[in-house]
Short mmCIF file of N, CA and C in Angstrom, two decimals:
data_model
loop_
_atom_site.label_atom_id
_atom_site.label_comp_id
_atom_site.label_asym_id
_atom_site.label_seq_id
_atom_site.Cartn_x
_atom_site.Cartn_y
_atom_site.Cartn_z
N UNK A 1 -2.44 17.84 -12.67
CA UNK A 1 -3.28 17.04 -11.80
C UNK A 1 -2.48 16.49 -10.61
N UNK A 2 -1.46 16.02 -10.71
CA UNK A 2 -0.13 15.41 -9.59
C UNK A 2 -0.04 16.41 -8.68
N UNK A 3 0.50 17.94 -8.95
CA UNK A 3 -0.07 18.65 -7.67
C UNK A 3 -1.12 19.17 -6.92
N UNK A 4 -2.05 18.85 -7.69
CA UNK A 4 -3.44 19.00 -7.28
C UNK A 4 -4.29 18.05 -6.30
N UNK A 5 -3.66 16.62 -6.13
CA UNK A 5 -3.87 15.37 -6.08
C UNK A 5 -3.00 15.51 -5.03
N UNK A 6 -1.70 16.07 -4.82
CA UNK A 6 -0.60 15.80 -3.39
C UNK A 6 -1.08 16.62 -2.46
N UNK A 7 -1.68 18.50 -3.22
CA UNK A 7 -1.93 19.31 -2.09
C UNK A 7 -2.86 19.00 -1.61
N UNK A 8 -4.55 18.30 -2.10
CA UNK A 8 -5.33 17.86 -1.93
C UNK A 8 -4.76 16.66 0.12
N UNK A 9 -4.01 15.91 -0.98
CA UNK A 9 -3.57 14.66 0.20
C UNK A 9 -2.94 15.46 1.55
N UNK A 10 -1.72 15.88 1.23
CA UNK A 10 -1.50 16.98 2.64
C UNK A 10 -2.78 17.47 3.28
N UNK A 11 -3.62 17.54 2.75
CA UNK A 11 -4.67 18.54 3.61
C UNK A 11 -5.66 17.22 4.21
N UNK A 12 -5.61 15.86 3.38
CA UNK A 12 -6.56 15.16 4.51
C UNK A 12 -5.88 14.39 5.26
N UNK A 13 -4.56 14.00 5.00
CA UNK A 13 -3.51 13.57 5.74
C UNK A 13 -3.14 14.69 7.22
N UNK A 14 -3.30 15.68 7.10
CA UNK A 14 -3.13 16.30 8.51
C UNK A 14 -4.19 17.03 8.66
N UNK A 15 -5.86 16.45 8.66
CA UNK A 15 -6.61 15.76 9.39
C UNK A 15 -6.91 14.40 10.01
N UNK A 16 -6.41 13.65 9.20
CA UNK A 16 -5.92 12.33 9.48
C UNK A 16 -5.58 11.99 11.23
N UNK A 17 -4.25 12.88 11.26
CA UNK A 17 -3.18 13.21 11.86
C UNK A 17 -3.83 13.67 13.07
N UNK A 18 -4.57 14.41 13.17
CA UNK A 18 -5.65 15.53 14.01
C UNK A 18 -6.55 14.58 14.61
N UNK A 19 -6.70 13.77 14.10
CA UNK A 19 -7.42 12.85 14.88
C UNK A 19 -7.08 11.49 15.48
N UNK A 20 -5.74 11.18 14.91
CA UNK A 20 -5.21 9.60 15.33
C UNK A 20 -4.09 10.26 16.45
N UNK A 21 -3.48 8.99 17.19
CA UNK A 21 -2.46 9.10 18.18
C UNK A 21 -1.26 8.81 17.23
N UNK A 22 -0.39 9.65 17.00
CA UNK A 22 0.68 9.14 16.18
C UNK A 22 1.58 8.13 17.06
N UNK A 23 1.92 8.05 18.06
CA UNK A 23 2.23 7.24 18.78
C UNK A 23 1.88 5.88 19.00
N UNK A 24 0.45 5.70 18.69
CA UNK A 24 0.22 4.06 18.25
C UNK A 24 0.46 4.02 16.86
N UNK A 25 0.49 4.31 16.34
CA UNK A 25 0.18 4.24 14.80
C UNK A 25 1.93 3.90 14.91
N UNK A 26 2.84 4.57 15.66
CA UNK A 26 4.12 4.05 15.31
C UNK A 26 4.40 2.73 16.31
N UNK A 27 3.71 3.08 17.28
CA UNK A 27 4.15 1.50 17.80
C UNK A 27 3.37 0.44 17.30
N UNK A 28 2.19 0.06 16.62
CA UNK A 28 2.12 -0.80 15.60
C UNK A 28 3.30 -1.11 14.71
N UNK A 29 3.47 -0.13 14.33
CA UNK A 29 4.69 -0.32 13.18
C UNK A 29 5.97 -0.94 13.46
N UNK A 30 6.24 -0.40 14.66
CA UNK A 30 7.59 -1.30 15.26
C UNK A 30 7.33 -2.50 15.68
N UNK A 31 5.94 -2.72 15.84
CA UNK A 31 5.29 -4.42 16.53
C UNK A 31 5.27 -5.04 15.41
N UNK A 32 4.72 -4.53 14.43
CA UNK A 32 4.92 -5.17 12.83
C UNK A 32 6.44 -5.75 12.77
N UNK A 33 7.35 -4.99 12.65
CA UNK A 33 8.32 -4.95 12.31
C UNK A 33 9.22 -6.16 13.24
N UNK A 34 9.53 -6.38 14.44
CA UNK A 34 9.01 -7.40 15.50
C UNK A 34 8.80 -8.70 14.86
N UNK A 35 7.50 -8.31 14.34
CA UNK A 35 6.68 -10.15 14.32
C UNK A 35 6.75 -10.26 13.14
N UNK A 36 6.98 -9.60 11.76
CA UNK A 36 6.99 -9.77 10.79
C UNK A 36 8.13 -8.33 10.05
N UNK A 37 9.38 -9.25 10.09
CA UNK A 37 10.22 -7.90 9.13
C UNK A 37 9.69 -7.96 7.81
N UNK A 38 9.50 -6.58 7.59
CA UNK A 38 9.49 -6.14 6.32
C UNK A 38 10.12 -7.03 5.30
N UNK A 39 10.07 -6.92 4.40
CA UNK A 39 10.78 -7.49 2.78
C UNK A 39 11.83 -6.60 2.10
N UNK A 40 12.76 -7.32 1.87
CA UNK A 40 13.84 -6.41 1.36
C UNK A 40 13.42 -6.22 -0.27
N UNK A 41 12.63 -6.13 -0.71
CA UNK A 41 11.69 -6.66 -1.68
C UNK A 41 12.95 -6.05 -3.03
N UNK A 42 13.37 -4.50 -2.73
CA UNK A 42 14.84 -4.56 -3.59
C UNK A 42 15.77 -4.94 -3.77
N UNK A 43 16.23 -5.39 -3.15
CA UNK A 43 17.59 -6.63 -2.66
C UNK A 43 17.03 -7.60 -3.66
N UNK A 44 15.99 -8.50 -3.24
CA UNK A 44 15.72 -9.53 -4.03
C UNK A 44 15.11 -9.47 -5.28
N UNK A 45 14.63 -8.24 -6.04
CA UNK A 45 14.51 -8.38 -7.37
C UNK A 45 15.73 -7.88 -8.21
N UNK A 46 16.32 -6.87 -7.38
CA UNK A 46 17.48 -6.15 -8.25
C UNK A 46 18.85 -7.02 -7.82
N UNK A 47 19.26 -7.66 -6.99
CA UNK A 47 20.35 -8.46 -6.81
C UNK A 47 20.02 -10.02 -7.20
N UNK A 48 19.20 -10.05 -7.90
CA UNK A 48 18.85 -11.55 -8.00
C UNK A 48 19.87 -12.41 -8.78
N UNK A 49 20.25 -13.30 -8.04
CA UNK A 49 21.12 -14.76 -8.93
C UNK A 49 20.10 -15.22 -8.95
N UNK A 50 19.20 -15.52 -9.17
CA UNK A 50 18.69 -17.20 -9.77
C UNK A 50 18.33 -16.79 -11.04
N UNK A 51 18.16 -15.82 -11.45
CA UNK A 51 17.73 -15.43 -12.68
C UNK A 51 16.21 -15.89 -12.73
N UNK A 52 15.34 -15.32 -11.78
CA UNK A 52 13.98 -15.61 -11.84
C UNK A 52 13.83 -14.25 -12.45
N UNK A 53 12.19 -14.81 -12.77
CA UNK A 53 11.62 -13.31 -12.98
C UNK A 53 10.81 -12.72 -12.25
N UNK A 54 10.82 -11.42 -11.86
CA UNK A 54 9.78 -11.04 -10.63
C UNK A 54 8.60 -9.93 -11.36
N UNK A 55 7.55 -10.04 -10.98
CA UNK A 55 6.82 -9.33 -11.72
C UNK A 55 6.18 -8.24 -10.23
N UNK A 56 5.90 -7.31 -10.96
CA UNK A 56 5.16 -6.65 -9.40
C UNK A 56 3.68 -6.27 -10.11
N UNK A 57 3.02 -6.65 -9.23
CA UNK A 57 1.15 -6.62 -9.91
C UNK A 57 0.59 -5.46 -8.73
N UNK A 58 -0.40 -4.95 -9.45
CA UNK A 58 -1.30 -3.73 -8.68
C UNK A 58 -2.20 -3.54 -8.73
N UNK A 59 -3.25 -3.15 -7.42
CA UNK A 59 -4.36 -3.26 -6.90
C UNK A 59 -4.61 -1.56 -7.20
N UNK A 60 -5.70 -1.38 -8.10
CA UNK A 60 -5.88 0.29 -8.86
C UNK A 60 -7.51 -0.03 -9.04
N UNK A 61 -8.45 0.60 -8.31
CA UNK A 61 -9.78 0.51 -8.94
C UNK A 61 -9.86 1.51 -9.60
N UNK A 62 -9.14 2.91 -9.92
CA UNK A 62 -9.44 3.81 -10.90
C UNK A 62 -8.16 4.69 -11.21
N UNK A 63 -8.25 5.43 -11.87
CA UNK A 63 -7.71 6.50 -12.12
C UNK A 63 -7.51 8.02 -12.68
N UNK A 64 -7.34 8.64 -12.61
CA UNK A 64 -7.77 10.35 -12.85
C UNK A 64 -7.62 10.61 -14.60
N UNK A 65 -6.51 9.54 -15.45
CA UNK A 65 -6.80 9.55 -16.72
C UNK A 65 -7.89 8.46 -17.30
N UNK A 66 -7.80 7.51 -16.47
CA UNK A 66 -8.69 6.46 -17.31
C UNK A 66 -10.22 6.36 -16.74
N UNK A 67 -10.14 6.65 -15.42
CA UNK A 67 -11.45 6.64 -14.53
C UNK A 67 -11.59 5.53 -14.22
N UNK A 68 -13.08 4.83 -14.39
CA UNK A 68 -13.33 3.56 -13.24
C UNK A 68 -12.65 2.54 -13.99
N UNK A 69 -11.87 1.74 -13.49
CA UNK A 69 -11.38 0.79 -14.06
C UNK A 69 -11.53 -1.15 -13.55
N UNK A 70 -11.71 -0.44 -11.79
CA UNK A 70 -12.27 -1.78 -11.30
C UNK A 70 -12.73 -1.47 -10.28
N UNK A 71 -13.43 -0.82 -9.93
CA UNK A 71 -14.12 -0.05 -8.46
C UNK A 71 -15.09 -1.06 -7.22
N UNK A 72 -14.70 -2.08 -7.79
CA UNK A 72 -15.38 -3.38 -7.07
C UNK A 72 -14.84 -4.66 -6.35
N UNK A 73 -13.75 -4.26 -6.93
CA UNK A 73 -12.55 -5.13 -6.77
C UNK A 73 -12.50 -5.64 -5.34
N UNK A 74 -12.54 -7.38 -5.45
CA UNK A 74 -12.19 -8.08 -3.87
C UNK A 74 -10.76 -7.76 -4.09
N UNK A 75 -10.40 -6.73 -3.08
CA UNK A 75 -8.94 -6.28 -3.17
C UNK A 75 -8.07 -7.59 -2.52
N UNK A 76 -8.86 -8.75 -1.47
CA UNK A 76 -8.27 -9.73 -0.68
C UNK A 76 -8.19 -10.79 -1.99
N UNK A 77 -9.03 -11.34 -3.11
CA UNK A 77 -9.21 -12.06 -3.96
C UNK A 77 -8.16 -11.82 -4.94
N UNK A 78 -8.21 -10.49 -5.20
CA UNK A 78 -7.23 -10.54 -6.11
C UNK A 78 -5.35 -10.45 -5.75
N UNK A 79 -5.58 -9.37 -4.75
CA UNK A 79 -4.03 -10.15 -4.28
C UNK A 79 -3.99 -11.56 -3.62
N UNK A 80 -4.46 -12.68 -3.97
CA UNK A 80 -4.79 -13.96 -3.81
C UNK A 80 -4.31 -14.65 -4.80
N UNK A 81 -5.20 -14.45 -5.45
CA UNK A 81 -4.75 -14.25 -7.26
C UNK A 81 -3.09 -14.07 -7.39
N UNK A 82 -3.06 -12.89 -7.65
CA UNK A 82 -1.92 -12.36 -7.45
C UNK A 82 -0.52 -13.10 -7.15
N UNK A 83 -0.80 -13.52 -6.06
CA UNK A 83 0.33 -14.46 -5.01
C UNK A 83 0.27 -15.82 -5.79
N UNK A 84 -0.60 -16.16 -6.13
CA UNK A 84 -1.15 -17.71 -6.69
C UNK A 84 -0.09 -17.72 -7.78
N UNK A 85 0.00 -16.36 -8.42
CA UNK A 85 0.57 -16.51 -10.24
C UNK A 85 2.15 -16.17 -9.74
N UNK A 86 2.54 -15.93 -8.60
CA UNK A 86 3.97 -15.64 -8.27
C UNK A 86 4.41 -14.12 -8.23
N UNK A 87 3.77 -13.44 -7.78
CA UNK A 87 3.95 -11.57 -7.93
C UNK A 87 4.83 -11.77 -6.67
N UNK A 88 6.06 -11.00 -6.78
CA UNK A 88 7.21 -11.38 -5.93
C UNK A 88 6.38 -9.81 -5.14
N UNK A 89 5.68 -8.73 -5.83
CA UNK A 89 5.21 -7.42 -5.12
C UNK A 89 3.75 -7.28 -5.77
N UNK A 90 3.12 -7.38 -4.58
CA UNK A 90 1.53 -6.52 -4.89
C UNK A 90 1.76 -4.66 -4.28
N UNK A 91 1.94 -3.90 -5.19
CA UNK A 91 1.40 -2.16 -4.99
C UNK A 91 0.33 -2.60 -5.18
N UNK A 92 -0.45 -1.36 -4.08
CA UNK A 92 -1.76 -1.48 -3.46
C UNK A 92 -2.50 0.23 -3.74
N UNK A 93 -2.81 0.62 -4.28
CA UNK A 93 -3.05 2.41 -4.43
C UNK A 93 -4.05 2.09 -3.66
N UNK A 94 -4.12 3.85 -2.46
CA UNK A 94 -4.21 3.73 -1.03
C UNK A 94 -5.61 5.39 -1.36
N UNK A 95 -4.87 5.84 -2.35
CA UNK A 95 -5.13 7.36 -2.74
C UNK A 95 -6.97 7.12 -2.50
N UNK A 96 -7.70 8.03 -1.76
CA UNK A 96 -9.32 7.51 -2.13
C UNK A 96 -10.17 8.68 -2.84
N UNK A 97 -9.62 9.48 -3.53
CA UNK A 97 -10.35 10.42 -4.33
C UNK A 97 -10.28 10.35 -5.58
N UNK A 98 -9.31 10.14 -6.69
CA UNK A 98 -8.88 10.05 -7.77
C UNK A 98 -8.47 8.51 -7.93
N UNK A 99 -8.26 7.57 -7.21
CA UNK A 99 -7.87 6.28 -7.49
C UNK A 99 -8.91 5.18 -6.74
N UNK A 100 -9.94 5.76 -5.96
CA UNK A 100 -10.66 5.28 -5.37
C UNK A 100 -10.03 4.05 -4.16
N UNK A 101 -9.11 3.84 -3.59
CA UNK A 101 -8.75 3.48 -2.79
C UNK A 101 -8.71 3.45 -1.54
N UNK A 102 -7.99 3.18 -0.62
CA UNK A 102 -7.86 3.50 0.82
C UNK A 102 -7.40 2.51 1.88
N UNK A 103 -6.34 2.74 2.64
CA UNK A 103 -5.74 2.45 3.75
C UNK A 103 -6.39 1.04 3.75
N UNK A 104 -7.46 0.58 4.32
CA UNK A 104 -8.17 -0.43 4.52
C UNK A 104 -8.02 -1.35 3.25
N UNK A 105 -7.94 -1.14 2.19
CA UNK A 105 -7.42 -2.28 1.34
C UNK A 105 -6.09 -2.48 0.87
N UNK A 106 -5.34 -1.85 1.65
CA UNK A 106 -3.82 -2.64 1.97
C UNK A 106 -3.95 -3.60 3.20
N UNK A 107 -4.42 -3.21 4.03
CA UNK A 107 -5.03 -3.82 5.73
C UNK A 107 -5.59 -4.98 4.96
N UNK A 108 -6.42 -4.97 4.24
CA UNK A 108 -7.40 -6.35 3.60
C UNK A 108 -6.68 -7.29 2.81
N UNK A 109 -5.53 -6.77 2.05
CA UNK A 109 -4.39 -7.70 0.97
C UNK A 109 -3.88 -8.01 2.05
N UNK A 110 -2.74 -7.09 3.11
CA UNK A 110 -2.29 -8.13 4.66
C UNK A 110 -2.95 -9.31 4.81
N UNK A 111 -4.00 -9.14 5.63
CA UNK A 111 -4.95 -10.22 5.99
C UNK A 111 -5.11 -11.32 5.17
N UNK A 112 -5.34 -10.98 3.92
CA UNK A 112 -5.32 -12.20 2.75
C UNK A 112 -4.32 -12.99 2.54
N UNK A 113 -3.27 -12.32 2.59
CA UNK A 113 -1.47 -12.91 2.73
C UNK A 113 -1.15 -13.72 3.78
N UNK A 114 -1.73 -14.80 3.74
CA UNK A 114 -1.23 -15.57 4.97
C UNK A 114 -0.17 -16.76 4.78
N UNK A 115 -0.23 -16.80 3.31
CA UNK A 115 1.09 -17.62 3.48
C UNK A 115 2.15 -17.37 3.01
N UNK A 116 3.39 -18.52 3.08
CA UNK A 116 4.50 -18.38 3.07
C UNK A 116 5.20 -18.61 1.25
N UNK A 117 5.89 -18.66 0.59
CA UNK A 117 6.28 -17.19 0.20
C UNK A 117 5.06 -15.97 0.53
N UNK A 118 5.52 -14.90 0.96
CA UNK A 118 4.33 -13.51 0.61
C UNK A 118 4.95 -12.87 0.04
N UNK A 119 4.50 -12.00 -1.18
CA UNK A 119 4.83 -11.20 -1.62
C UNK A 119 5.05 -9.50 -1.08
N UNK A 120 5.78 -9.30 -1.31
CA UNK A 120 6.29 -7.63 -0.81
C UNK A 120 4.63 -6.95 -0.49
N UNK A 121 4.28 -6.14 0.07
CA UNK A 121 3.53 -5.09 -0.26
C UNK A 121 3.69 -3.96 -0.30
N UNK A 122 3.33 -2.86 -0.96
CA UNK A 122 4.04 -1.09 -1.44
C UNK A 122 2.09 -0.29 -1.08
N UNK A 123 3.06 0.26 -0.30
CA UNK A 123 1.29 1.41 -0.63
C UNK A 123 1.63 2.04 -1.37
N UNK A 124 0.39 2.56 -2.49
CA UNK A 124 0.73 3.31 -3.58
C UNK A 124 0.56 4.66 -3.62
N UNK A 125 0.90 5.73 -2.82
CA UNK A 125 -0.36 7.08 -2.90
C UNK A 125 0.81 8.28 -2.95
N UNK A 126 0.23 8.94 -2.60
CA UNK A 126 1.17 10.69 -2.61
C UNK A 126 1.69 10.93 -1.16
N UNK A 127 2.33 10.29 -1.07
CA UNK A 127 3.28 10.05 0.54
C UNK A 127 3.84 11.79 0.70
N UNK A 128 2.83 12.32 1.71
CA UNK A 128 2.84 13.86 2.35
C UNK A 128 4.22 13.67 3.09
N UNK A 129 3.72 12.85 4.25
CA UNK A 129 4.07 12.93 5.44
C UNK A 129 4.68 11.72 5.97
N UNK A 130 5.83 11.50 7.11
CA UNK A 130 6.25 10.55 7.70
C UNK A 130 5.06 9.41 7.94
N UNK A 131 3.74 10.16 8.57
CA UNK A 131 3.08 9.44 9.14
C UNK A 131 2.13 8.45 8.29
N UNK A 132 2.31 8.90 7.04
CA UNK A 132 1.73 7.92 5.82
C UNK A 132 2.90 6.44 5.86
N UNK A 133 3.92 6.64 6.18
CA UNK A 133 5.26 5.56 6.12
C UNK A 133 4.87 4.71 7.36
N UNK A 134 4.56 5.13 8.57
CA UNK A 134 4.65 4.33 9.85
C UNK A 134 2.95 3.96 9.38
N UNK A 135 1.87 4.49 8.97
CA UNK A 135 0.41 3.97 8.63
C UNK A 135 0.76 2.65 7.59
N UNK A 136 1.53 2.62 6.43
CA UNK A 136 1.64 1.93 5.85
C UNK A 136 2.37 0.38 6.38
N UNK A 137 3.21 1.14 7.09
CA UNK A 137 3.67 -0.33 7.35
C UNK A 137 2.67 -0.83 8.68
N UNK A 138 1.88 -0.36 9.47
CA UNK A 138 1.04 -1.07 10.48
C UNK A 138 0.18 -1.69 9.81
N UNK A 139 -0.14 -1.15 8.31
CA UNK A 139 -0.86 -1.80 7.17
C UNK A 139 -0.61 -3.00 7.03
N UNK A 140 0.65 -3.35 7.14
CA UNK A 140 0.98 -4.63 6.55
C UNK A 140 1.98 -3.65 5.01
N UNK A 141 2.30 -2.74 4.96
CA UNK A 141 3.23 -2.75 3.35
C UNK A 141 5.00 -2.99 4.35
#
């Protein structure tokens, strides 16, 4: 199913591609990057002195073994949630055929994240292409 699910993604990912300016899509990303650096989000769970604990929580309305699992999900509520209980990382699955996801509810956990600590964000999907990396981070991951 994993290669079925990646070749699948290559093929709507460069339609994707076919229709966006890759050129904004990367200068978002560097404007992101700008006004809000990224999270070293490995540094600080794997080099940690304080001896905290970091948990990483994930935004999944389905999946290809289990099926619907939360297909309704305020994806902004629950990484809310999320942040509330101390998730040092919300993964966000992005995949929209088999995991029912999509781009727009990483964009929607961003938006929800407005305060200070924020937790990391990870898009979760079958990363084809460069241009899934510069989409993700204009996302907000």
């Amino acid at each position: 199913i994993l290669d079925t699910i990646a070749r699948h993604r290559a093929t709507v990912i460069a339609e994707v591609k076919s229709s966006t300016d890759m050129a904004t899509v990367v200068a978002e990303a560097w404007k992101r990057n700008a006004t809000q650096p990224a999270k070293q989000f490995p540094a600080e769970v794997f080099n940690n002195a304080t001896g905290t604990t970091h948990v990483m929580a994930e935004i999944k309305r389905a999946s290809p073994s289990k099926g619907d699992i939360n297909v309704d999900v305020d994806v902004a509520k629950q990484a809310s949630a999320y942040a509330s209980a101390g998730a040092s990382v919300i993964s966000v699955l992005t995949e929209p055929n088999w995991f029912k996801g999509s781009i727009d509810d990483l964009r929607n956990v961003d938006k929800a994240l407005t305060d200070s600590p924020r937790p990391a964000l990870l898009l979760k999907d079958f990363v084809v292409d460069q241009f899934q990396v510069y989409q993700a981070r204009a996302a907000g991951a």
